[in-house]
mmCIF file of C-alpha atoms and ligand atoms in Angstrom:
data_model
loop_
_atom_site.group_PDB
_atom_site.id
_atom_site.type_symbol
_atom_site.label_atom_id
_atom_site.label_comp_id
_atom_site.label_asym_id
_atom_site.label_seq_id
_atom_site.Cartn_x
_atom_site.Cartn_y
_atom_site.Cartn_z
ATOM 1 C CA UNK A 1 0.000 0.000 0.000
ATOM 2 C CA UNK A 2 1.355 3.429 -0.970
ATOM 3 C CA UNK A 3 0.707 6.099 1.651
ATOM 4 C CA UNK A 4 1.590 9.787 1.350
ATOM 5 C CA UNK A 5 2.746 11.288 4.625
ATOM 6 C CA UNK A 6 3.392 15.016 4.765
ATOM 7 C CA UNK A 7 2.765 18.279 6.605
ATOM 8 C CA UNK A 8 1.586 21.447 4.933
ATOM 9 C CA UNK A 9 0.993 24.997 6.085
ATOM 10 C CA UNK A 10 -1.110 27.745 4.501
ATOM 11 C CA UNK A 11 -0.978 27.667 0.715
ATOM 12 C CA UNK A 12 0.192 24.045 0.672
ATOM 13 C CA UNK A 13 3.744 25.024 1.628
ATOM 14 C CA UNK A 14 5.845 21.936 2.493
ATOM 15 C CA UNK A 15 9.451 23.079 2.089
ATOM 16 C CA UNK A 16 11.823 26.016 2.115
ATOM 17 C CA UNK A 17 15.468 26.005 1.090
ATOM 18 C CA UNK A 18 15.731 22.235 1.256
ATOM 19 C CA UNK A 19 14.231 21.953 4.725
ATOM 20 C CA UNK A 20 10.937 21.990 6.535
ATOM 21 C CA UNK A 21 9.832 25.601 7.071
ATOM 22 C CA UNK A 22 8.757 24.990 10.682
ATOM 23 C CA UNK A 23 9.872 23.309 13.852
ATOM 24 C CA UNK A 24 6.988 21.154 15.087
ATOM 25 C CA UNK A 25 8.250 18.344 17.330
ATOM 26 C CA UNK A 26 4.770 16.820 17.683
ATOM 27 C CA UNK A 27 4.664 16.253 13.924
ATOM 28 C CA UNK A 28 8.165 14.778 13.942
ATOM 29 C CA UNK A 29 6.987 12.398 16.662
ATOM 30 C CA UNK A 30 3.934 11.479 14.561
ATOM 31 C CA UNK A 31 6.188 10.864 11.562
ATOM 32 C CA UNK A 32 8.485 8.645 13.595
ATOM 33 C CA UNK A 33 5.806 6.567 15.310
ATOM 34 C CA UNK A 34 3.806 6.161 12.090
ATOM 35 C CA UNK A 35 6.703 5.090 9.865
ATOM 36 C CA UNK A 36 8.857 3.063 12.297
ATOM 37 C CA UNK A 37 8.882 -0.613 11.349
ATOM 38 C CA UNK A 38 7.746 0.179 7.812
ATOM 39 C CA UNK A 39 9.235 1.557 4.589
ATOM 40 C CA UNK A 40 9.931 5.198 3.721
ATOM 41 C CA UNK A 41 10.280 6.241 0.090
ATOM 42 C CA UNK A 42 11.917 9.655 -0.373
ATOM 43 C CA UNK A 43 13.079 11.765 -3.285
ATOM 44 C CA UNK A 44 16.820 12.413 -3.263
ATOM 45 C CA UNK A 45 16.431 15.983 -1.952
ATOM 46 C CA UNK A 46 14.179 14.912 0.893
ATOM 47 C CA UNK A 47 16.518 12.025 1.707
ATOM 48 C CA UNK A 48 19.405 14.496 1.824
ATOM 49 C CA UNK A 49 17.422 16.610 4.287
ATOM 50 C CA UNK A 50 17.292 13.620 6.689
ATOM 51 C CA UNK A 51 21.088 13.613 6.866
ATOM 52 C CA UNK A 52 21.208 9.812 7.234
ATOM 53 C CA UNK A 53 19.030 6.761 6.600
ATOM 54 C CA UNK A 54 16.104 6.710 9.023
ATOM 55 C CA UNK A 55 16.658 4.027 11.682
ATOM 56 C CA UNK A 56 14.312 1.050 12.098
ATOM 57 C CA UNK A 57 12.806 1.614 8.659
ATOM 58 C CA UNK A 58 13.499 0.307 5.189
ATOM 59 C CA UNK A 59 14.923 3.343 3.353
ATOM 60 C CA UNK A 60 14.111 3.699 -0.337
ATOM 61 C CA UNK A 61 15.487 6.697 -2.250
ATOM 62 C CA UNK A 62 14.312 7.782 -5.694
ATOM 63 C CA UNK A 63 17.144 9.255 -7.760
ATOM 64 C CA UNK A 64 18.636 9.144 -11.230
ATOM 65 C CA UNK A 65 22.014 8.589 -9.566
ATOM 66 C CA UNK A 66 23.697 5.238 -8.917
ATOM 67 C CA UNK A 67 23.140 3.309 -5.715
ATOM 68 C CA UNK A 68 26.875 3.628 -4.987
ATOM 69 C CA UNK A 69 26.309 7.353 -4.315
ATOM 70 C CA UNK A 70 24.057 6.547 -1.348
ATOM 71 C CA UNK A 71 24.765 4.929 2.009
ATOM 72 C CA UNK A 72 24.945 1.139 2.154
ATOM 73 C CA UNK A 73 21.628 -0.501 2.890
ATOM 74 C CA UNK A 74 19.559 2.135 1.122
ATOM 75 C CA UNK A 75 17.485 0.871 -1.793
ATOM 76 C CA UNK A 76 17.804 3.223 -4.764
ATOM 77 C CA UNK A 77 15.095 3.302 -7.430
ATOM 78 C CA UNK A 78 15.800 5.202 -10.642
ATOM 79 C CA UNK A 79 12.305 5.975 -11.909
ATOM 80 C CA UNK A 80 8.666 6.240 -10.905
ATOM 81 C CA UNK A 81 8.091 3.025 -12.840
ATOM 82 C CA UNK A 82 10.607 1.353 -10.543
ATOM 83 C CA UNK A 83 8.664 2.668 -7.516
ATOM 84 C CA UNK A 84 5.450 1.222 -8.936
ATOM 85 C CA UNK A 85 7.179 -2.112 -9.475
ATOM 86 C CA UNK A 86 8.568 -1.995 -5.926
ATOM 87 C CA UNK A 87 5.032 -1.414 -4.597
ATOM 88 C CA UNK A 88 3.727 -4.305 -6.701
ATOM 89 C CA UNK A 89 6.509 -6.512 -5.301
ATOM 90 C CA UNK A 90 5.672 -5.551 -1.680
ATOM 91 C CA UNK A 91 1.862 -5.776 -1.559
ATOM 92 C CA UNK A 92 1.704 -6.462 2.204
ATOM 93 C CA UNK A 93 3.948 -3.554 3.206
ATOM 94 C CA UNK A 94 3.067 -0.055 4.315
ATOM 95 C CA UNK A 95 5.146 2.080 1.941
ATOM 96 C CA UNK A 96 5.271 5.673 3.178
ATOM 97 C CA UNK A 97 6.030 8.158 0.431
ATOM 98 C CA UNK A 98 7.467 11.036 2.470
ATOM 99 C CA UNK A 99 8.082 13.540 -0.315
ATOM 100 C CA UNK A 100 9.086 15.797 -1.714
ATOM 101 C CA UNK A 101 6.852 17.536 -4.181
ATOM 102 C CA UNK A 102 8.368 15.764 -7.194
ATOM 103 C CA UNK A 103 7.477 12.349 -5.798
ATOM 104 C CA UNK A 104 4.076 13.440 -4.545
ATOM 105 C CA UNK A 105 3.308 14.814 -7.997
ATOM 106 C CA UNK A 106 4.498 11.783 -9.930
ATOM 107 C CA UNK A 107 2.815 9.089 -7.842
ATOM 108 C CA UNK A 108 -0.585 10.786 -7.420
ATOM 109 C CA UNK A 109 -2.445 8.194 -9.557
ATOM 110 C CA UNK A 110 -0.950 5.369 -7.487
ATOM 111 C CA UNK A 111 -1.397 6.519 -3.897
ATOM 112 C CA UNK A 112 -3.840 4.524 -1.733
ATOM 113 C CA UNK A 113 -3.871 6.648 1.423
ATOM 114 C CA UNK A 114 -3.079 10.229 2.439
ATOM 115 C CA UNK A 115 -1.759 11.060 5.907
ATOM 116 C CA UNK A 116 -1.791 14.841 6.096
ATOM 117 C CA UNK A 117 -0.748 17.201 8.837
ATOM 118 C CA UNK A 118 -2.258 20.643 8.325
ATOM 119 C CA UNK A 119 -0.570 23.511 10.166
ATOM 120 C CA UNK A 120 -2.747 26.588 10.533
ATOM 121 C CA UNK A 121 0.021 29.136 10.025
ATOM 122 C CA UNK A 122 1.901 31.096 7.357
ATOM 123 C CA UNK A 123 5.468 30.126 6.479
ATOM 124 C CA UNK A 124 7.735 31.184 3.646
ATOM 125 C CA UNK A 125 8.061 28.356 1.138
ATOM 126 C CA UNK A 126 9.578 27.367 -2.179
ATOM 127 C CA UNK A 127 8.027 23.880 -2.359
ATOM 128 C CA UNK A 128 4.300 23.171 -2.310
ATOM 129 C CA UNK A 129 2.129 20.084 -2.164
ATOM 130 C CA UNK A 130 0.714 19.337 -5.628
ATOM 131 C CA UNK A 131 -3.054 19.720 -5.935
ATOM 132 C CA UNK A 132 -4.988 16.691 -4.707
ATOM 133 C CA UNK A 133 -8.488 15.759 -5.868
ATOM 134 C CA UNK A 134 -9.953 15.031 -2.432
ATOM 135 C CA UNK A 135 -13.258 13.925 -3.992
ATOM 136 C CA UNK A 136 -11.395 10.685 -4.763
ATOM 137 C CA UNK A 137 -10.642 10.124 -1.074
ATOM 138 C CA UNK A 138 -12.704 9.546 2.075
ATOM 139 C CA UNK A 139 -11.546 10.715 5.490
ATOM 140 C CA UNK A 140 -10.897 7.767 7.822
ATOM 141 C CA UNK A 141 -9.365 9.564 10.806
ATOM 142 C CA UNK A 142 -8.627 12.901 12.458
ATOM 143 C CA UNK A 143 -6.644 13.896 15.541
ATOM 144 C CA UNK A 144 -6.387 17.512 16.672
ATOM 145 C CA UNK A 145 -2.836 18.454 17.631
ATOM 146 C CA UNK A 146 -1.997 19.799 21.063
ATOM 147 C CA UNK A 147 -0.812 23.393 20.992
ATOM 148 C CA UNK A 148 1.835 24.096 23.602
ATOM 149 C CA UNK A 149 5.085 25.984 24.141
ATOM 150 C CA UNK A 150 7.060 23.534 21.988
ATOM 151 C CA UNK A 151 4.346 23.344 19.276
ATOM 152 C CA UNK A 152 3.004 26.889 19.114
ATOM 153 C CA UNK A 153 0.544 26.393 16.222
ATOM 154 C CA UNK A 154 -2.876 24.906 15.644
ATOM 155 C CA UNK A 155 -2.453 21.698 13.642
ATOM 156 C CA UNK A 156 -4.419 18.578 12.806
ATOM 157 C CA UNK A 157 -3.547 15.083 11.641
ATOM 158 C CA UNK A 158 -5.939 13.567 9.093
ATOM 159 C CA UNK A 159 -6.008 10.284 7.217
ATOM 160 C CA UNK A 160 -7.800 9.639 3.923
ATOM 161 C CA UNK A 161 -8.314 6.485 1.895
ATOM 162 C CA UNK A 162 -8.977 6.237 -1.826
ATOM 163 C CA UNK A 163 -12.692 5.597 -2.446
HETATM 164 N N1 NAP B 1 6.455 19.142 4.731
HETATM 165 C C1 NAP B 1 6.677 17.901 4.366
HETATM 166 O O1 NAP B 1 5.939 16.987 4.778
HETATM 167 C C2 NAP B 1 7.807 17.582 3.453
HETATM 168 C C3 NAP B 1 7.992 16.266 3.018
HETATM 169 C C4 NAP B 1 9.067 16.011 2.158
HETATM 170 C C5 NAP B 1 9.896 17.027 1.722
HETATM 171 N N2 NAP B 1 9.655 18.290 2.151
HETATM 172 C C6 NAP B 1 10.479 19.400 1.677
HETATM 173 O O2 NAP B 1 10.369 19.438 0.251
HETATM 174 C C7 NAP B 1 11.625 19.876 -0.309
HETATM 175 C C8 NAP B 1 12.188 18.814 -1.246
HETATM 176 O O3 NAP B 1 11.207 18.499 -2.223
HETATM 177 P P1 NAP B 1 11.542 18.481 -3.777
HETATM 178 O O4 NAP B 1 10.253 18.270 -4.510
HETATM 179 O O5 NAP B 1 12.356 19.708 -4.084
HETATM 180 O O6 NAP B 1 12.517 17.239 -3.966
HETATM 181 P P2 NAP B 1 12.352 15.632 -3.768
HETATM 182 O O7 NAP B 1 11.090 15.142 -4.423
HETATM 183 O O8 NAP B 1 12.582 15.263 -2.354
HETATM 184 O O9 NAP B 1 13.649 15.123 -4.554
HETATM 185 C C9 NAP B 1 13.817 15.421 -5.899
HETATM 186 C C10 NAP B 1 14.841 14.487 -6.463
HETATM 187 O O10 NAP B 1 14.297 13.161 -6.475
HETATM 188 C C11 NAP B 1 14.749 12.470 -7.614
HETATM 189 N N3 NAP B 1 13.610 12.177 -8.479
HETATM 190 C C12 NAP B 1 12.393 12.795 -8.511
HETATM 191 N N4 NAP B 1 11.626 12.237 -9.446
HETATM 192 C C13 NAP B 1 12.348 11.249 -10.013
HETATM 193 C C14 NAP B 1 12.087 10.301 -11.039
HETATM 194 N N5 NAP B 1 10.914 10.278 -11.702
HETATM 195 N N6 NAP B 1 13.059 9.419 -11.366
HETATM 196 C C15 NAP B 1 14.260 9.423 -10.705
HETATM 197 N N7 NAP B 1 14.562 10.315 -9.731
HETATM 198 C C16 NAP B 1 13.613 11.209 -9.392
HETATM 199 C C17 NAP B 1 15.746 13.370 -8.307
HETATM 200 O O11 NAP B 1 16.993 13.096 -7.682
HETATM 201 P P3 NAP B 1 18.418 13.163 -8.463
HETATM 202 O O12 NAP B 1 18.618 14.627 -8.712
HETATM 203 O O13 NAP B 1 19.373 12.565 -7.476
HETATM 204 O O14 NAP B 1 18.246 12.353 -9.721
HETATM 205 C C18 NAP B 1 15.254 14.750 -7.899
HETATM 206 O O15 NAP B 1 16.254 15.732 -7.970
HETATM 207 C C19 NAP B 1 12.534 20.136 0.892
HETATM 208 O O16 NAP B 1 12.405 21.485 1.288
HETATM 209 C C20 NAP B 1 11.945 19.228 1.959
HETATM 210 O O17 NAP B 1 12.251 19.650 3.272
HETATM 211 C C21 NAP B 1 8.641 18.577 3.002
#
């Protein structure tokens, strides 16, 4: 199953200068607990932003570059077709596509579930979530985030499944 997992702020902003535009530890915790034990599939720029392979997860990177340019143990796929084949070869696995925009855009016809964090705030951004036709998806869950000193925004976690 292919699952998109991302956080967006006003205007669909997801990235700025190769990083997340915000510091929201509660969303990082959600990312970690949701993906641990499963597979993360990241574009090369997003993978670079992690700084290292994510522990306790199968790390798949999408890049035109050779596998030898990435850390040992990382699976490198060279095309979206290769990602689709990987998903077909792992039908029982939860495959979390964790961005960035290039991957989200290219795999839109293939995604089964959407796990979205919406942050009710303005941030500068140079990378946005591609448009999603939400009429094709039904909401299956929602959790309101706790606003506190460390997470000083209103935010909500939602899950959608393809109808
Ligand atoms: N808010 C969030 O939830 C979230 C999630 C993820 C990322 N982000 C942010 O988004 C930004 C990065 O996103 P991005 O869209 O610029 O980059 P990206 O999708 O992470 O990575 C782009 C790279 O992926 C590879 N790639 C993409 N499509 C490919 C294809 N069809 N075949 C082979 N390789 C392909 C290419 O790597 P090569 O150049 O190596 O060939 C390309 O340069 C950062 O600011 C990051 O922090 C935010």
